[in-house]
Tab-separated table of C-alpha atoms in Angstrom:
chain	number	residue	atom	x	y	z
A	1	MET	CA	-29.387	-27.217	0.744
A	2	ASP	CA	-27.154	-29.144	2.856
A	3	ILE	CA	-24.850	-26.613	4.310
A	4	ILE	CA	-22.268	-28.268	6.226
A	5	ALA	CA	-19.628	-24.969	7.077
A	6	ILE	CA	-19.659	-21.870	6.575
A	7	GLY	CA	-17.678	-18.504	8.001
A	8	HIS	CA	-15.035	-17.025	8.326
A	9	SER	CA	-11.610	-18.168	10.188
A	10	VAL	CA	-8.312	-16.531	11.126
A	11	HIS	CA	-5.097	-19.109	11.581
A	12	THR	CA	-2.082	-18.520	13.880
A	13	LYS	CA	-1.440	-22.449	14.280
A	14	SER	CA	-0.633	-24.917	11.502
A	15	LEU	CA	-3.673	-26.563	10.388
A	16	TYR	CA	-3.591	-29.905	8.086
A	17	THR	CA	-6.909	-31.114	6.375
A	18	ASP	CA	-6.531	-34.212	4.548
A	19	ARG	CA	-9.252	-35.527	2.370
A	20	ARG	CA	-7.100	-37.186	-0.205
A	21	ASP	CA	-10.184	-40.625	-0.177
A	22	GLY	CA	-12.389	-38.063	-1.928
A	23	LEU	CA	-14.478	-35.506	-0.718
A	24	LYS	CA	-17.858	-35.624	-0.207
A	25	HIS	CA	-19.220	-32.282	-0.879
A	26	TYR	CA	-18.408	-28.800	-2.446
A	27	VAL	CA	-15.899	-26.384	-1.281
A	28	VAL	CA	-15.431	-22.597	-2.375
A	29	ARG	CA	-12.617	-21.056	-0.132
A	30	LEU	CA	-11.503	-17.058	-1.006
A	31	GLN	CA	-8.347	-16.994	1.118
A	32	THR	CA	-8.264	-12.962	2.686
A	33	ASP	CA	-4.648	-13.143	4.501
A	34	GLY	CA	-1.815	-14.520	4.123
A	35	SER	CA	-1.137	-17.942	2.322
A	36	CYS	CA	-0.928	-21.118	2.188
A	37	LYS	CA	-1.704	-24.468	-0.018
A	38	ALA	CA	-4.002	-26.672	-1.537
A	39	VAL	CA	-2.797	-30.128	-2.894
A	40	VAL	CA	-5.734	-30.790	-5.382
A	41	ASN	CA	-5.739	-33.917	-7.468
A	42	ARG	CA	-1.799	-34.034	-6.479
A	43	ILE	CA	-1.327	-30.548	-8.369
A	44	THR	CA	-0.189	-28.107	-5.476
A	45	HIS	CA	-2.002	-24.559	-5.487
A	46	VAL	CA	-0.168	-22.131	-3.654
A	47	ILE	CA	-3.164	-19.598	-2.307
A	48	GLN	CA	-2.523	-16.207	-1.901
A	49	PRO	CA	-5.146	-13.347	-0.498
A	50	GLY	CA	-7.811	-12.531	-2.780
A	51	ASP	CA	-7.097	-15.781	-4.740
A	52	LEU	CA	-10.497	-18.647	-5.056
A	53	LEU	CA	-10.196	-22.149	-5.179
A	54	LEU	CA	-12.806	-24.263	-6.091
A	55	CYS	CA	-13.546	-28.289	-5.309
A	56	LYS	CA	-15.476	-30.938	-6.312
A	57	PRO	CA	-17.244	-34.354	-4.578
A	58	GLY	CA	-14.294	-36.639	-5.311
A	59	ASP	CA	-11.359	-33.921	-5.855
A	60	SER	CA	-8.271	-35.448	-3.379
A	61	TYR	CA	-7.783	-32.305	-1.525
A	62	GLU	CA	-5.481	-31.791	1.309
A	63	LEU	CA	-4.888	-28.132	2.402
A	64	ILE	CA	-1.900	-27.049	4.671
A	65	ILE	CA	-1.977	-23.963	6.314
A	66	GLY	CA	1.168	-22.390	8.314
A	67	ASP	CA	4.790	-23.428	8.658
A	68	ASP	CA	6.252	-24.634	11.770
A	69	THR	CA	9.245	-23.016	10.840
A	70	ASN	CA	7.622	-19.367	11.435
A	71	PRO	CA	5.556	-19.391	14.455
A	72	LEU	CA	4.346	-15.721	13.559
A	73	PHE	CA	2.432	-16.443	10.514
A	74	ARG	CA	-0.879	-15.843	9.811
A	75	SER	CA	-4.104	-17.016	7.338
A	76	SER	CA	-6.897	-16.160	7.325
A	77	ASP	CA	-9.917	-17.393	4.812
A	78	TYR	CA	-13.866	-17.332	3.813
A	79	TYR	CA	-14.944	-21.026	3.099
A	80	LEU	CA	-18.627	-22.386	2.102
A	81	LEU	CA	-18.737	-26.667	2.337
A	82	ILE	CA	-21.903	-27.923	0.921
A	83	MET	CA	-23.620	-30.657	-0.070
A	84	PRO	CA	-24.316	-31.723	-3.469
A	85	GLY	CA	-28.104	-32.768	-5.207
A	86	GLU	CA	-29.545	-29.811	-5.590
A	87	ALA	CA	-30.420	-29.484	-9.653
A	88	TRP	CA	-29.019	-25.750	-9.469
A	89	LEU	CA	-26.251	-25.783	-7.786
A	90	ASP	CA	-24.377	-29.475	-9.382
A	91	GLU	CA	-25.429	-27.477	-12.497
A	92	TRP	CA	-23.944	-24.245	-11.916
A	93	TRP	CA	-20.384	-26.592	-11.134
A	94	THR	CA	-20.624	-27.967	-14.850
A	95	HIS	CA	-19.771	-24.611	-15.924
A	96	TYR	CA	-16.458	-24.067	-14.053
A	97	PRO	CA	-13.516	-26.785	-15.012
A	98	THR	CA	-12.543	-27.831	-11.305
A	99	PRO	CA	-10.151	-27.574	-9.265
A	100	LEU	CA	-10.366	-23.772	-9.615
A	101	GLN	CA	-7.812	-21.472	-8.696
A	102	VAL	CA	-8.808	-17.709	-9.609
A	103	HIS	CA	-7.697	-14.213	-8.707
A	104	LEU	CA	-10.591	-11.979	-7.470
A	105	GLY	CA	-9.197	-9.427	-5.171
A	106	LEU	CA	-11.222	-8.684	-2.389
A	107	ASP	CA	-14.848	-8.876	-3.798
A	108	ASP	CA	-17.021	-5.961	-1.024
A	109	GLY	CA	-20.019	-7.669	-2.953
A	110	LEU	CA	-19.234	-11.280	-2.627
A	111	ILE	CA	-18.092	-11.013	1.043
A	112	SER	CA	-21.169	-9.151	2.373
A	113	MET	CA	-23.530	-11.431	0.568
A	114	TRP	CA	-20.893	-14.724	2.105
A	115	LYS	CA	-21.880	-12.924	5.791
A	116	LEU	CA	-24.962	-12.626	4.702
A	117	VAL	CA	-25.517	-16.233	4.060
A	118	ARG	CA	-23.300	-17.098	7.254
A	119	TYR	CA	-25.734	-15.319	9.527
A	120	GLU	CA	-29.089	-16.570	8.386
A	121	LYS	CA	-27.650	-20.472	8.569
A	122	ARG	CA	-26.477	-19.673	12.350
A	123	ARG	CA	-29.725	-18.097	13.770
A	124	MET	CA	-30.769	-19.718	16.657
A	125	LYS	CA	-34.443	-18.808	15.910
A	126	HIS	CA	-36.322	-18.394	13.041
A	127	ALA	CA	-33.985	-19.326	10.485
A	128	HIS	CA	-35.487	-19.827	7.312
A	129	PRO	CA	-34.684	-22.410	4.962
A	130	ASP	CA	-36.185	-20.275	2.077
A	131	ILE	CA	-33.941	-17.381	2.769
A	132	VAL	CA	-30.847	-19.668	3.345
A	133	ASN	CA	-31.739	-21.348	-0.690
A	134	CYS	CA	-32.468	-17.579	-2.031
A	135	LEU	CA	-29.134	-16.269	-0.407
A	136	VAL	CA	-27.234	-19.176	-1.746
A	137	GLN	CA	-28.279	-18.727	-4.899
A	138	ALA	CA	-27.887	-15.228	-4.788
A	139	PHE	CA	-24.336	-15.801	-3.801
A	140	PHE	CA	-22.843	-18.536	-7.029
A	141	LEU	CA	-25.029	-15.543	-9.537
A	142	HIS	CA	-22.169	-13.503	-8.243
A	143	LEU	CA	-20.047	-15.926	-7.604
A	144	GLY	CA	-20.253	-16.643	-11.382
A	145	ARG	CA	-20.831	-13.464	-12.672
A	146	LEU	CA	-16.623	-12.186	-10.762
A	147	ILE	CA	-15.106	-15.692	-12.299
A	148	THR	CA	-16.317	-14.774	-15.765
A	149	GLU	CA	-14.979	-11.569	-15.669
A	150	GLY	CA	-11.421	-12.113	-13.987
A	151	ARG	CA	-10.370	-15.252	-15.999
A	152	GLY	CA	-7.697	-14.719	-18.877
A	153	PRO	CA	-5.856	-11.913	-20.151
A	154	MET	CA	-7.811	-9.235	-18.924
A	155	LEU	CA	-7.466	-10.547	-14.905
A	156	HIS	CA	-5.833	-6.989	-13.040
A	157	GLN	CA	-8.302	-4.913	-15.891
A	158	TRP	CA	-10.917	-6.601	-14.001
A	159	SER	CA	-10.189	-6.586	-10.664
A	160	VAL	CA	-8.987	-3.084	-10.407
A	161	SER	CA	-12.190	-1.661	-13.077
A	162	ASN	CA	-14.802	-3.521	-10.408
A	163	GLN	CA	-12.967	-1.764	-7.180
A	164	ILE	CA	-13.262	1.475	-9.108
A	165	ARG	CA	-16.852	0.694	-9.571
A	166	ASP	CA	-17.693	-0.619	-5.952
A	167	TYR	CA	-16.270	2.344	-4.670
A	168	ILE	CA	-18.148	4.356	-6.963
A	169	GLU	CA	-21.327	3.037	-5.684
A	170	LYS	CA	-21.144	3.232	-2.174
A	171	ARG	CA	-20.108	7.246	-2.391
A	172	ALA	CA	-21.804	8.093	-5.601
A	173	ALA	CA	-23.694	10.345	-3.870
A	174	SER	CA	-20.558	12.425	-2.329
A	175	LYS	CA	-17.972	14.959	-3.719
A	176	LEU	CA	-16.149	12.250	-5.716
A	177	THR	CA	-13.175	13.227	-8.108
A	178	LEU	CA	-10.877	11.299	-10.732
A	179	ARG	CA	-7.622	11.877	-8.702
A	180	GLU	CA	-9.726	10.477	-5.639
A	181	ILE	CA	-11.298	7.570	-7.226
A	182	SER	CA	-7.789	6.459	-8.834
A	183	SER	CA	-5.918	7.012	-5.223
A	184	HIS	CA	-8.389	4.392	-4.221
A	185	VAL	CA	-7.089	1.633	-6.218
A	186	GLY	CA	-3.517	3.078	-6.543
A	187	LEU	CA	-3.184	4.338	-10.338
A	188	SER	CA	-2.890	7.560	-11.780
A	189	VAL	CA	-5.645	9.322	-13.327
A	190	SER	CA	-5.012	8.404	-17.180
A	191	ARG	CA	-4.089	4.560	-16.527
A	192	ALA	CA	-7.629	4.118	-14.113
A	193	SER	CA	-10.153	5.628	-16.665
A	194	GLN	CA	-8.436	3.963	-19.410
A	195	LEU	CA	-9.483	0.746	-17.614
A	196	PHE	CA	-12.182	1.803	-16.718
A	197	LYS	CA	-12.668	2.698	-19.660
A	198	ALA	CA	-12.031	-0.625	-21.719
A	199	ALA	CA	-14.075	-2.689	-18.813
A	200	PHE	CA	-17.247	-0.966	-19.265
A	201	ASN	CA	-17.552	1.125	-22.308
A	202	GLN	CA	-18.066	4.540	-20.468
A	203	SER	CA	-15.215	7.255	-18.748
A	204	ILE	CA	-15.298	6.920	-14.517
A	205	MET	CA	-17.301	10.237	-14.266
A	206	ASP	CA	-20.015	9.001	-16.748
A	207	TYR	CA	-20.468	6.422	-14.247
A	208	VAL	CA	-20.725	8.640	-11.312
A	209	ILE	CA	-22.997	10.249	-12.788
A	210	GLU	CA	-25.619	7.131	-13.737
A	211	MET	CA	-24.650	5.894	-10.539
A	212	ARG	CA	-26.449	9.338	-9.606
A	213	LEU	CA	-29.375	9.874	-11.640
A	214	ILE	CA	-30.517	6.420	-10.427
A	215	MET	CA	-30.652	7.888	-6.352
A	216	ALA	CA	-32.324	10.571	-7.965
A	217	ARG	CA	-35.423	8.186	-9.798
A	218	GLU	CA	-35.376	6.923	-6.402
A	219	TYR	CA	-35.753	10.001	-4.472
A	220	ILE	CA	-38.433	11.199	-6.880
A	221	LEU	CA	-40.297	7.328	-6.600
A	222	ILE	CA	-40.388	7.418	-3.188
A	223	GLY	CA	-41.393	11.643	-2.457
A	224	GLY	CA	-41.071	13.665	-0.083
A	225	ASN	CA	-38.241	15.837	-1.285
A	226	THR	CA	-38.191	19.095	-3.891
A	227	LEU	CA	-36.100	18.707	-6.852
A	228	GLU	CA	-33.866	20.630	-5.333
A	229	GLU	CA	-33.010	18.582	-2.192
A	230	ILE	CA	-32.548	15.737	-4.178
A	231	ALA	CA	-29.721	16.964	-6.750
A	232	TYR	CA	-28.404	18.197	-3.222
A	233	LEU	CA	-28.945	14.581	-1.490
A	234	CYS	CA	-27.203	12.889	-4.876
A	235	GLY	CA	-24.465	14.490	-5.159
A	236	PHE	CA	-25.108	17.545	-7.952
A	237	SER	CA	-23.330	20.650	-7.580
A	238	ASN	CA	-26.402	22.691	-8.305
A	239	TYR	CA	-30.279	22.067	-9.942
A	240	ILE	CA	-28.820	22.725	-13.342
A	241	HIS	CA	-26.494	20.760	-14.079
A	242	PHE	CA	-28.585	17.976	-12.203
A	243	ASN	CA	-31.612	18.770	-14.271
A	244	ARG	CA	-28.939	18.533	-17.434
A	245	SER	CA	-27.980	15.884	-16.728
A	246	PHE	CA	-31.368	14.388	-15.577
A	247	ARG	CA	-32.184	15.379	-19.687
A	248	LEU	CA	-29.963	13.893	-21.681
A	249	ARG	CA	-29.616	10.769	-19.687
A	250	TYR	CA	-33.578	9.773	-19.986
A	251	GLY	CA	-35.174	12.350	-22.126
A	252	LEU	CA	-37.036	14.563	-20.267
A	253	SER	CA	-36.693	16.804	-17.428
A	254	PRO	CA	-36.654	15.991	-13.201
A	255	SER	CA	-39.787	17.261	-13.320
A	256	GLN	CA	-41.325	15.958	-16.641
A	257	TYR	CA	-40.691	12.481	-14.869
A	258	LYS	CA	-41.775	13.434	-11.709
A	259	LYS	CA	-45.734	13.690	-13.558
A	260	GLN	CA	-44.948	11.407	-15.220
A	261	ALA	CA	-44.206	8.888	-12.246
A	262	ARG	CA	-47.627	10.323	-10.454
A	263	SER	CA	-49.960	10.027	-12.900
């Protein structure tokens, strides 16, 4: 796999990239701060924070960052430039009309994977090409899911719902409230609940419970803690609530699940 460049750039000075003769590689670019313009096949795209731009080999491409009339501007982005040639990668690109500009928001999962690929690619010693290949494939699979979820008239709803989901997954073991979760995305409790329900067909708090129970099952399988300790570690207020929720979700009590796992 031939990755030409990958990383995160911050610009405080004007930059102009001229590939009007046609790109030789794929371009994946996510704007994270400020704005810029991209002229692709003679069509101008204004790129704002959270906007993803995809371009393919052969596209006429110009990137215009900065404004000489405003010396205090700032623009930043994540970028990935990769050569064609991998069968799975070329196949991935056939699913999306390019150039493609879509607003994904600043998805934490995507950015984390971007950083992982960059770290592995830039290792001075012991860089492992198989690890790079696997990470890049996972990156594009995740990116494809975000694009599929983020396109069309439900774009805003998907973006907000994904933010809520990510927030819950990172803090499921803490004492979460609907008000706290809704405040994180700048919405009322009723509006946040409505959007999440429409996107994932379950309530926000039901998803919180689901994440806690998944954690609990992992703790049980690992061993080393009592069931009461696991209930506390996973954010349940008491063992009774944990036991009832576990039984409703999986059809058996935590103690029964523990015995079954051991056998």
